[in-house]
PDB file of C-alpha atoms in Angstrom:
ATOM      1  CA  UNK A   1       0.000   0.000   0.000  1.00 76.00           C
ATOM      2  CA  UNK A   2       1.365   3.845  -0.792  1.00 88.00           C
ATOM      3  CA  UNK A   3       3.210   5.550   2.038  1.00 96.00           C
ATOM      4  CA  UNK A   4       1.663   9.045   2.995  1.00 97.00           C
ATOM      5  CA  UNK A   5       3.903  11.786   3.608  1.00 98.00           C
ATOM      6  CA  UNK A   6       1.766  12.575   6.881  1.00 98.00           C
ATOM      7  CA  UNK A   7       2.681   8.702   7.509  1.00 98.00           C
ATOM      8  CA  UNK A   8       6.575   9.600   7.626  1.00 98.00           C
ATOM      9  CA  UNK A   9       5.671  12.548   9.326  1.00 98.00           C
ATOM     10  CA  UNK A  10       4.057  10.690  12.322  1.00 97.00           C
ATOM     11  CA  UNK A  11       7.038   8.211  12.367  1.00 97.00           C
ATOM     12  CA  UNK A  12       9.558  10.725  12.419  1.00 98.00           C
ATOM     13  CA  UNK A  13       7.603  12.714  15.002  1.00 97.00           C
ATOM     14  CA  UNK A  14       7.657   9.333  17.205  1.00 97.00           C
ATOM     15  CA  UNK A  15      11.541   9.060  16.694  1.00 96.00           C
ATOM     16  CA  UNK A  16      12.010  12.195  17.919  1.00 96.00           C
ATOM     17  CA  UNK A  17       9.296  11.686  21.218  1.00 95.00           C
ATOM     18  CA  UNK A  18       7.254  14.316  20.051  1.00 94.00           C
ATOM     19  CA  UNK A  19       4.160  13.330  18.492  1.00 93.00           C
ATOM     20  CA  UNK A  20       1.964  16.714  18.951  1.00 94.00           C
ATOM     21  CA  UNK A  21       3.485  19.555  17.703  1.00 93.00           C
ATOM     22  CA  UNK A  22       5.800  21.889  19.461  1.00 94.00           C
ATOM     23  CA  UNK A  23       9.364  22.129  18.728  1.00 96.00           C
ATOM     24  CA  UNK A  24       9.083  21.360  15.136  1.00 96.00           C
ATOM     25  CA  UNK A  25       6.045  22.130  13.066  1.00 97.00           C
ATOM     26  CA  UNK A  26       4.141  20.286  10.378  1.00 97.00           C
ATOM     27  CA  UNK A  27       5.429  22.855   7.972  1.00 97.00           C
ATOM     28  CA  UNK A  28       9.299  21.917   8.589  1.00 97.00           C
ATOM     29  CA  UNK A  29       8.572  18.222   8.456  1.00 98.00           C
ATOM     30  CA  UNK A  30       6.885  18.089   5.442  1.00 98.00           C
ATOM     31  CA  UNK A  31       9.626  20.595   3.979  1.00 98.00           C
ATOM     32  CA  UNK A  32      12.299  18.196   5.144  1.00 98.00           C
ATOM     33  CA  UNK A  33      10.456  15.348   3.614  1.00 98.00           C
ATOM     34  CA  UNK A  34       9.806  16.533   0.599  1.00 98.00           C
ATOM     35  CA  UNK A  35      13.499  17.402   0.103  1.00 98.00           C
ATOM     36  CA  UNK A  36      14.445  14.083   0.701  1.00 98.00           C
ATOM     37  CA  UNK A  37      11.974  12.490  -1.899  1.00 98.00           C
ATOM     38  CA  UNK A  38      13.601  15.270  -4.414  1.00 98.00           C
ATOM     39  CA  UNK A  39      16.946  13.600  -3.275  1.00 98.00           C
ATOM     40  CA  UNK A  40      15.825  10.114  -3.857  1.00 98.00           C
ATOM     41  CA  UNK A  41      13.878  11.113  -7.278  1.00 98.00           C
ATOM     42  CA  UNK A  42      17.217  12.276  -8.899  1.00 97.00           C
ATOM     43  CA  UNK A  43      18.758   9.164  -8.330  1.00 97.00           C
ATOM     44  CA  UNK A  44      16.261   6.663  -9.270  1.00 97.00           C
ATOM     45  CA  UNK A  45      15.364   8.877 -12.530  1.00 96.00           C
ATOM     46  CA  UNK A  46      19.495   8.095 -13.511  1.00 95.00           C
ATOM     47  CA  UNK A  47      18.581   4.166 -13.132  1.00 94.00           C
ATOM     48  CA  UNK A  48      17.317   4.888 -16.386  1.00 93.00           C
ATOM     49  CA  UNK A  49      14.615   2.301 -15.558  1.00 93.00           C
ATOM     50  CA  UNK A  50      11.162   4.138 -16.783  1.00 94.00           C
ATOM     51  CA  UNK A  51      10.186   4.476 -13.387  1.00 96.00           C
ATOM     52  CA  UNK A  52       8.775   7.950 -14.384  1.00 97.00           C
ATOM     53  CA  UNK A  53       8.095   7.484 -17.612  1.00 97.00           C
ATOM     54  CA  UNK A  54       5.037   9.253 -18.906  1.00 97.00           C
ATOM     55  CA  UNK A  55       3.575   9.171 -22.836  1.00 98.00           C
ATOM     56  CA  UNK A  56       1.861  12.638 -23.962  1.00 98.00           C
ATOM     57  CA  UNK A  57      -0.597  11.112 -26.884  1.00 97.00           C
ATOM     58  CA  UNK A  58      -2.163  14.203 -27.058  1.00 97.00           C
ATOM     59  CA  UNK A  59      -0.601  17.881 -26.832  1.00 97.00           C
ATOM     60  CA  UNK A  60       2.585  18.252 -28.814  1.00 98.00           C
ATOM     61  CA  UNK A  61       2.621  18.794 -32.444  1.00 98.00           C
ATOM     62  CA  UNK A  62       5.407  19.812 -35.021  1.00 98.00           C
ATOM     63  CA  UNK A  63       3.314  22.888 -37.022  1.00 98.00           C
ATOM     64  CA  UNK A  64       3.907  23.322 -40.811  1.00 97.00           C
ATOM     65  CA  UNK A  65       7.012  25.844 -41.692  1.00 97.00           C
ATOM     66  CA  UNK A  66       7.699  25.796 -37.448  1.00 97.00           C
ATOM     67  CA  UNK A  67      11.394  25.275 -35.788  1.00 97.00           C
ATOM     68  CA  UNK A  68       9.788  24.452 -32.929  1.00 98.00           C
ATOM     69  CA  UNK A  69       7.248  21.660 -31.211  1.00 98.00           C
ATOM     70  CA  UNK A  70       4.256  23.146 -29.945  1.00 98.00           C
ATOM     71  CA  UNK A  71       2.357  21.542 -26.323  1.00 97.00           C
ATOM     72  CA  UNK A  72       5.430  20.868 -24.937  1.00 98.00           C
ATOM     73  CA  UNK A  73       4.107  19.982 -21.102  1.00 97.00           C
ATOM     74  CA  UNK A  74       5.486  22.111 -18.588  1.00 96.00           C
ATOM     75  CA  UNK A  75       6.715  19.636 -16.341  1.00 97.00           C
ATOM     76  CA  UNK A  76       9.805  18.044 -18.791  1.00 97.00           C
ATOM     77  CA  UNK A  77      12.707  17.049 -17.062  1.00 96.00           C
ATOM     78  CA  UNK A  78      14.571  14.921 -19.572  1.00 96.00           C
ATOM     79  CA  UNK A  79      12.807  13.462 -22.847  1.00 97.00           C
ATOM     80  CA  UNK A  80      12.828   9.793 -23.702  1.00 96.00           C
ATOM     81  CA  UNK A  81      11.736   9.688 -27.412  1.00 97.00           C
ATOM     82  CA  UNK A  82       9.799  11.841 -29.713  1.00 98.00           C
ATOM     83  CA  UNK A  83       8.041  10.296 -32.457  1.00 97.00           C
ATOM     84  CA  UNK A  84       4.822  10.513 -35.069  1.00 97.00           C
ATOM     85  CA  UNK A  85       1.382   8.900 -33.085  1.00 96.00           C
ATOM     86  CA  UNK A  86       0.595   7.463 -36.610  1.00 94.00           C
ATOM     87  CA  UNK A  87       3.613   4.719 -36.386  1.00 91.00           C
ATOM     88  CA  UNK A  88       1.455   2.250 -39.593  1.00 92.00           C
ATOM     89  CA  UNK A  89       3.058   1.893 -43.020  1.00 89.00           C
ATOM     90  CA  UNK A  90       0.246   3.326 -45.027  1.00 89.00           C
ATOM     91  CA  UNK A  91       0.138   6.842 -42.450  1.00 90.00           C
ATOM     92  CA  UNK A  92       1.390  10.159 -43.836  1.00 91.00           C
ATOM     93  CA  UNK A  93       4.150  10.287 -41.337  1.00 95.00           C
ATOM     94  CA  UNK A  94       5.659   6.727 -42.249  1.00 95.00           C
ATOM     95  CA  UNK A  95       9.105   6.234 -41.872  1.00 95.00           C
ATOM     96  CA  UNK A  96       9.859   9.669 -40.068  1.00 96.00           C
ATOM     97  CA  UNK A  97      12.122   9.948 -37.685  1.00 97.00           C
ATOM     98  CA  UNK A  98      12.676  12.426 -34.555  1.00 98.00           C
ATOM     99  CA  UNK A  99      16.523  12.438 -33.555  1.00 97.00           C
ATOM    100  CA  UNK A 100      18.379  13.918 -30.755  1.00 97.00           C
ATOM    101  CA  UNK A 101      21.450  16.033 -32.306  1.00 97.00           C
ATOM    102  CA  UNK A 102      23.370  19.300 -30.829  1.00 97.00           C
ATOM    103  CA  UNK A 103      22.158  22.452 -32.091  1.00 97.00           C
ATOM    104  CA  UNK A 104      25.027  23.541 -33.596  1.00 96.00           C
ATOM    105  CA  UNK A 105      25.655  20.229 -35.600  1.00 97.00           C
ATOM    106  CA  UNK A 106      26.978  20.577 -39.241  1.00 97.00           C
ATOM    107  CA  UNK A 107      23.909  18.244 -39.674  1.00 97.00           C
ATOM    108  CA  UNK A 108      21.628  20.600 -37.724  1.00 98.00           C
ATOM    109  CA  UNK A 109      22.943  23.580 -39.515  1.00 97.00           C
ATOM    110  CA  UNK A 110      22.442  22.106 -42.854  1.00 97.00           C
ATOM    111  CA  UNK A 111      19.042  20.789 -41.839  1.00 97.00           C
ATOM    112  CA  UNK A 112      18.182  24.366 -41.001  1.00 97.00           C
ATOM    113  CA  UNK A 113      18.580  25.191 -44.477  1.00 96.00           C
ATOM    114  CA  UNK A 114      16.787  23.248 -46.323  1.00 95.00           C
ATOM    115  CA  UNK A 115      13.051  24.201 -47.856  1.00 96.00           C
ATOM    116  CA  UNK A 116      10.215  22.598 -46.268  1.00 96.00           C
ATOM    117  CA  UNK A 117       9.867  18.686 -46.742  1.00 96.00           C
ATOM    118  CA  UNK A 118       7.505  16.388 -46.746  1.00 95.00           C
ATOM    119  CA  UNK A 119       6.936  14.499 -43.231  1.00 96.00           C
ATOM    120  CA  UNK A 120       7.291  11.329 -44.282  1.00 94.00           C
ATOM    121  CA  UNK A 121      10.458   8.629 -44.862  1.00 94.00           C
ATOM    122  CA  UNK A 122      12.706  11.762 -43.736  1.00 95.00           C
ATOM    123  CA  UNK A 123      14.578  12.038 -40.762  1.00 97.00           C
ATOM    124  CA  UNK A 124      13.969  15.469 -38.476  1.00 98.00           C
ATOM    125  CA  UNK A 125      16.505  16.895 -36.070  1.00 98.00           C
ATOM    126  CA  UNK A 126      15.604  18.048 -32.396  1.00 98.00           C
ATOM    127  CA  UNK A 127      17.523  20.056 -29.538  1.00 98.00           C
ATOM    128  CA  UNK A 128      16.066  20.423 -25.852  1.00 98.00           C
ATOM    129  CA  UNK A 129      16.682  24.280 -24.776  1.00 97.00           C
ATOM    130  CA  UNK A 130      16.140  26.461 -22.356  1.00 95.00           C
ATOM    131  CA  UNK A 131      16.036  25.491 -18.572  1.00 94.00           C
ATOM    132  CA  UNK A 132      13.430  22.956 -18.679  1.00 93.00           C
ATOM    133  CA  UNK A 133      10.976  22.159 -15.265  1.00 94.00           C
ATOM    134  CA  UNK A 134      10.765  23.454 -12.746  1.00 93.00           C
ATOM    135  CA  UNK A 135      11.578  26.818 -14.485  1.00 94.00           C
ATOM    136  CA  UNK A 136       9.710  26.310 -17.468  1.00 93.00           C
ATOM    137  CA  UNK A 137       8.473  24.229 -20.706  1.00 95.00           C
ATOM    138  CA  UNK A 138      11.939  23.242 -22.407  1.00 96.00           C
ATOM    139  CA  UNK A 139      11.979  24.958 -26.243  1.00 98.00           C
ATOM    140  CA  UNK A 140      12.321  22.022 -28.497  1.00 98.00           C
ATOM    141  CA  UNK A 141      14.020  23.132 -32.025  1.00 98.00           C
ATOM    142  CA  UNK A 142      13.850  20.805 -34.880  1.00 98.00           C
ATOM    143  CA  UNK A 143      15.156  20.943 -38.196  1.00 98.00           C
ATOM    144  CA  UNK A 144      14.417  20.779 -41.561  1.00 98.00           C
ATOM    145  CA  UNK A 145      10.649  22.264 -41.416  1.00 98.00           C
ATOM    146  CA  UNK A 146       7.865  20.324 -42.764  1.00 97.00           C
ATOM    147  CA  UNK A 147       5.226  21.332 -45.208  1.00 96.00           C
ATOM    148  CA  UNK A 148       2.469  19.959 -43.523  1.00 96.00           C
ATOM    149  CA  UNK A 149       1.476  19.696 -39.217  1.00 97.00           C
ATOM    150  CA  UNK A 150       2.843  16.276 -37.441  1.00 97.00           C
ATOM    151  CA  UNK A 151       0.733  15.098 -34.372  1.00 98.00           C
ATOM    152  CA  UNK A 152       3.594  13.747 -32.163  1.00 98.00           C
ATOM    153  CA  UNK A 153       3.446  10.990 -29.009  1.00 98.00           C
ATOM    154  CA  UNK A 154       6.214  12.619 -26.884  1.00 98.00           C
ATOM    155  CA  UNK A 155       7.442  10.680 -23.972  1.00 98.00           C
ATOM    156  CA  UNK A 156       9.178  11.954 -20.742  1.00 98.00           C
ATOM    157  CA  UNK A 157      10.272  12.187 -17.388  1.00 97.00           C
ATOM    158  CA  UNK A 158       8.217  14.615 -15.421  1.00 97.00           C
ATOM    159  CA  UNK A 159       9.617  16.493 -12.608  1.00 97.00           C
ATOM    160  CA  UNK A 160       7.648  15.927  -9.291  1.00 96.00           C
ATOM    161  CA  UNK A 161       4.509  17.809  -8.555  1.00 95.00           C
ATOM    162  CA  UNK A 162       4.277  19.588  -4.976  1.00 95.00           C
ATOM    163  CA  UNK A 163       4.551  17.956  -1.899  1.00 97.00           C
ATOM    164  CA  UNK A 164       1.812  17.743   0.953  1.00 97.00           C
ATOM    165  CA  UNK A 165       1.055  15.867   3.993  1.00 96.00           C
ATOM    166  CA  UNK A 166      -1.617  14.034   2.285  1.00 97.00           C
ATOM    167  CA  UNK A 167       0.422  12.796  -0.937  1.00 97.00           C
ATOM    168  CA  UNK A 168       1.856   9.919  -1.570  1.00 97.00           C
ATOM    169  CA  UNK A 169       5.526   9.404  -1.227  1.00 97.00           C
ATOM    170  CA  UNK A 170       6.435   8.999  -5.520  1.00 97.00           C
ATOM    171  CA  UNK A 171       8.794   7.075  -4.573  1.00 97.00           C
ATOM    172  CA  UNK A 172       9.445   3.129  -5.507  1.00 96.00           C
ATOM    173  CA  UNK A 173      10.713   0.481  -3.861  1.00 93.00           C
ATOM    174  CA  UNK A 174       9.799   0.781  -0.416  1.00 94.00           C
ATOM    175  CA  UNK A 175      11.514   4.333   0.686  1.00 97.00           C
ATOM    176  CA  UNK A 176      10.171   4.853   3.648  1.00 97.00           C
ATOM    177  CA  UNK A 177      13.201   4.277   6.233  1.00 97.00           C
ATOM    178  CA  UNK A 178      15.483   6.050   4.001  1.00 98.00           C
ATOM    179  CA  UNK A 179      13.134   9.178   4.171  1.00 98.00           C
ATOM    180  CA  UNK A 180      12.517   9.085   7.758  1.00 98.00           C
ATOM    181  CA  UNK A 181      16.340   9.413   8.540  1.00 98.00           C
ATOM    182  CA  UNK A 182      17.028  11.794   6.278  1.00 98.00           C
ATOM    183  CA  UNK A 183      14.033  13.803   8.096  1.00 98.00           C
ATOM    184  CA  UNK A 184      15.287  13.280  11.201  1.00 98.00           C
ATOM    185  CA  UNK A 185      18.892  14.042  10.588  1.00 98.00           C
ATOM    186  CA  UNK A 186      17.879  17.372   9.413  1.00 97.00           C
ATOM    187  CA  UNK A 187      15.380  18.298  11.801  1.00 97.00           C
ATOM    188  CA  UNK A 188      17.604  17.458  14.499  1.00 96.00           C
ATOM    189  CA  UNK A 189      19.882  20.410  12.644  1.00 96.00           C
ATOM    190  CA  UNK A 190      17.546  22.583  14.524  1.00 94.00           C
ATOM    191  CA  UNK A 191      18.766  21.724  17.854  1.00 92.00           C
ATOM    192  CA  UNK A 192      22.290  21.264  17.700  1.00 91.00           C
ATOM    193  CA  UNK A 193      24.911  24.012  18.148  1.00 91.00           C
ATOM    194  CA  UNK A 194      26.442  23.435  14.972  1.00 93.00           C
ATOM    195  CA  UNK A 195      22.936  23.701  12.957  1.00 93.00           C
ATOM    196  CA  UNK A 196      24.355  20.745  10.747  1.00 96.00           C
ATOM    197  CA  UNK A 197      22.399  17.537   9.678  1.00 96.00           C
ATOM    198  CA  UNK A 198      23.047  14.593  12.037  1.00 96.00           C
ATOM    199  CA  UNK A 199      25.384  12.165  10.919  1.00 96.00           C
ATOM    200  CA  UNK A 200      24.958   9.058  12.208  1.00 97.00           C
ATOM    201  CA  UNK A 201      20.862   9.516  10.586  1.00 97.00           C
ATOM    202  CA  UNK A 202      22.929  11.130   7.521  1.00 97.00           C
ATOM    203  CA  UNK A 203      24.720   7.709   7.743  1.00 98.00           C
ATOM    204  CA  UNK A 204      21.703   5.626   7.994  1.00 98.00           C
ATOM    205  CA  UNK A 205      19.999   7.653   5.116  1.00 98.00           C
ATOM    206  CA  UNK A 206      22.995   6.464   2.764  1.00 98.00           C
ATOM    207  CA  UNK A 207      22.786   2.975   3.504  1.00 98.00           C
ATOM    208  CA  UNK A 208      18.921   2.828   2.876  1.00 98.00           C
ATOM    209  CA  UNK A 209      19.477   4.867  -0.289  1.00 98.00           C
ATOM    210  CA  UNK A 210      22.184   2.878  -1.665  1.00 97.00           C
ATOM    211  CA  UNK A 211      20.294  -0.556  -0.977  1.00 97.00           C
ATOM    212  CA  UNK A 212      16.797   1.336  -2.553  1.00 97.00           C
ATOM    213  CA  UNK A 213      19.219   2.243  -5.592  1.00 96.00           C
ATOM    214  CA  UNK A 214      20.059  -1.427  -5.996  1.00 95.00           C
ATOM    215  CA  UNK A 215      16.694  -2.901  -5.620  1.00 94.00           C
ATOM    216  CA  UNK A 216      15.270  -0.871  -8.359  1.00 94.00           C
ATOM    217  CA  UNK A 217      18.269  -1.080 -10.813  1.00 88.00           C
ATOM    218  CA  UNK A 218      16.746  -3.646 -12.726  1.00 85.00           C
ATOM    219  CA  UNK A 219      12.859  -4.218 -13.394  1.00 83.00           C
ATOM    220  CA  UNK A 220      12.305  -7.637 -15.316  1.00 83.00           C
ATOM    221  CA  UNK A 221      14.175 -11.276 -14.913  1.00 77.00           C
ATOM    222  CA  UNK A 222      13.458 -12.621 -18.097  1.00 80.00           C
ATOM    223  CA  UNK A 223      16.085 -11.498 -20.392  1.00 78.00           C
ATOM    224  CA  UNK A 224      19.470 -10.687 -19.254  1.00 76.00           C
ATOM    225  CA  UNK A 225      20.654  -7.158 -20.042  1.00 71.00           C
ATOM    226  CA  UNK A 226      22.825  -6.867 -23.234  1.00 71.00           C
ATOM    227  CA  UNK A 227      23.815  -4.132 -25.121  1.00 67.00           C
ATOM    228  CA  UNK A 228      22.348  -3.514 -29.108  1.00 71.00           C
ATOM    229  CA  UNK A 229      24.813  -4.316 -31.791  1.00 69.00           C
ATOM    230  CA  UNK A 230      27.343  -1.364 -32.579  1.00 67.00           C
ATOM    231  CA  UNK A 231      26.578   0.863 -35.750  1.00 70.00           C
ATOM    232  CA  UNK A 232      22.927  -1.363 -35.356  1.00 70.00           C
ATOM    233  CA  UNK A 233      20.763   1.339 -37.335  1.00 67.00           C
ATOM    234  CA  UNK A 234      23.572   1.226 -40.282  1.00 69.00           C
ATOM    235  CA  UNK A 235      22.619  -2.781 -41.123  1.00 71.00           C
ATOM    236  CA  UNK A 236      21.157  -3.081 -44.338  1.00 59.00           C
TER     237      UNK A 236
END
């Protein structure tokens, strides 16, 4: 069953033998808490195991005679693939493909130039820009233009919404000890002379983390992990 944050909050309050409200408020807790479930989201979104993965089926679109996607959700944090929703042989956007490429790429450049082409059995260049979530929708640049609008399925990692008592921790894998001692060792900051994190709960927090990081490091048994031929897409 999910973990509530107000559940790690009461835990943590226990830990620290006060479990009404005096010395440290709900307010800090919940700050503290959601820190450490930022802390713990970086990490597991490097696993690079989809844990986050989310499909947009619906909002982004390349526009005819545009250098730039349009619907981009606000919440991107890194993007796993962009690609046409019509995928079928007989669709006006078969064979196109969306790849990732620097900006400033001979390839990109050159793309950049070219007239207007038709969306299909072409390949189209993207860059992510700007700063991305939390600070904003990423601008996505593509190159060359097409002559006619492409309705795109664009999947991504989201960053994390807000954090409240009453949410549930977003976090796999059973993460519950690791985010009470991070709470703890920096709510106990508040007390000591030093104002510094604990670090025997610091130490404690690392242990759970690294043993959360393993756990979830790989998500199906039934094929061993290999790596795809070199130079793959080149076969004929």
């Amino acid at each position: 069953m999910a973990t509530l944050v107000s559940a790690i909050e009461t835990s943590v309050r226990l830990q620290l033998t006060e479990t009404t409200a005096s010395f440290w408020t709900s307010a800090e807790l919940v700050g503290w808490i959601e820190r450490g479930i930022k802390d713990l989201w970086r990490s597991i979104v490097d696993l690079k195991q989809e844990h986050y993965l989310t499909v947009d089926a619906t909002n982004v679109s390349l526009a005819a005679d545009s250098t730039t996607l349009t619907g981009v959700p606000s919440d991107v944090h890194k993007v796993y693939m962009i690609e046409p929703r019509d995928l079928t042989t007989s669709g006006s956007n078969a064979g196109l493909i969306f790849s990732p490429l620097d900006y400033n790429h001979d390839d990109f450049q050159l793309a950049r130039s070219q007239s207007a082409i038709d969306p299909s059995n072409s390949v189209i260049y993207y860059a992510i820009t700007g700063q991305g979530s939390p600070v904003n929708a990423p601008v996505i640049r593509t190159a060359p233009q097409v002559n006619s609008q492409v309705l795109l399925a664009f999947s991504y990692v989201p960053t994390l919404s807000p954090i409240v008592a009453g949410s549930v921790v977003p976090i796999p894998g059973e993460a519950d000890n690791a985010l009470i001692a991070w709470t703890i060792a920096w709510a106990t900051a508040k007390e000591r002379e030093d104002k510094s994190p604990d670090p025997n709960y610091l130490a404690v927090y690392a242990t759970e983390k690294r043993n959360l990081m393993e756990s979830l490091g790989l998500r199906q048994y039934q094929e061993p992990m290999i790596v795809d031929a070199v130079f793959k897409e080149y076969w004929s």
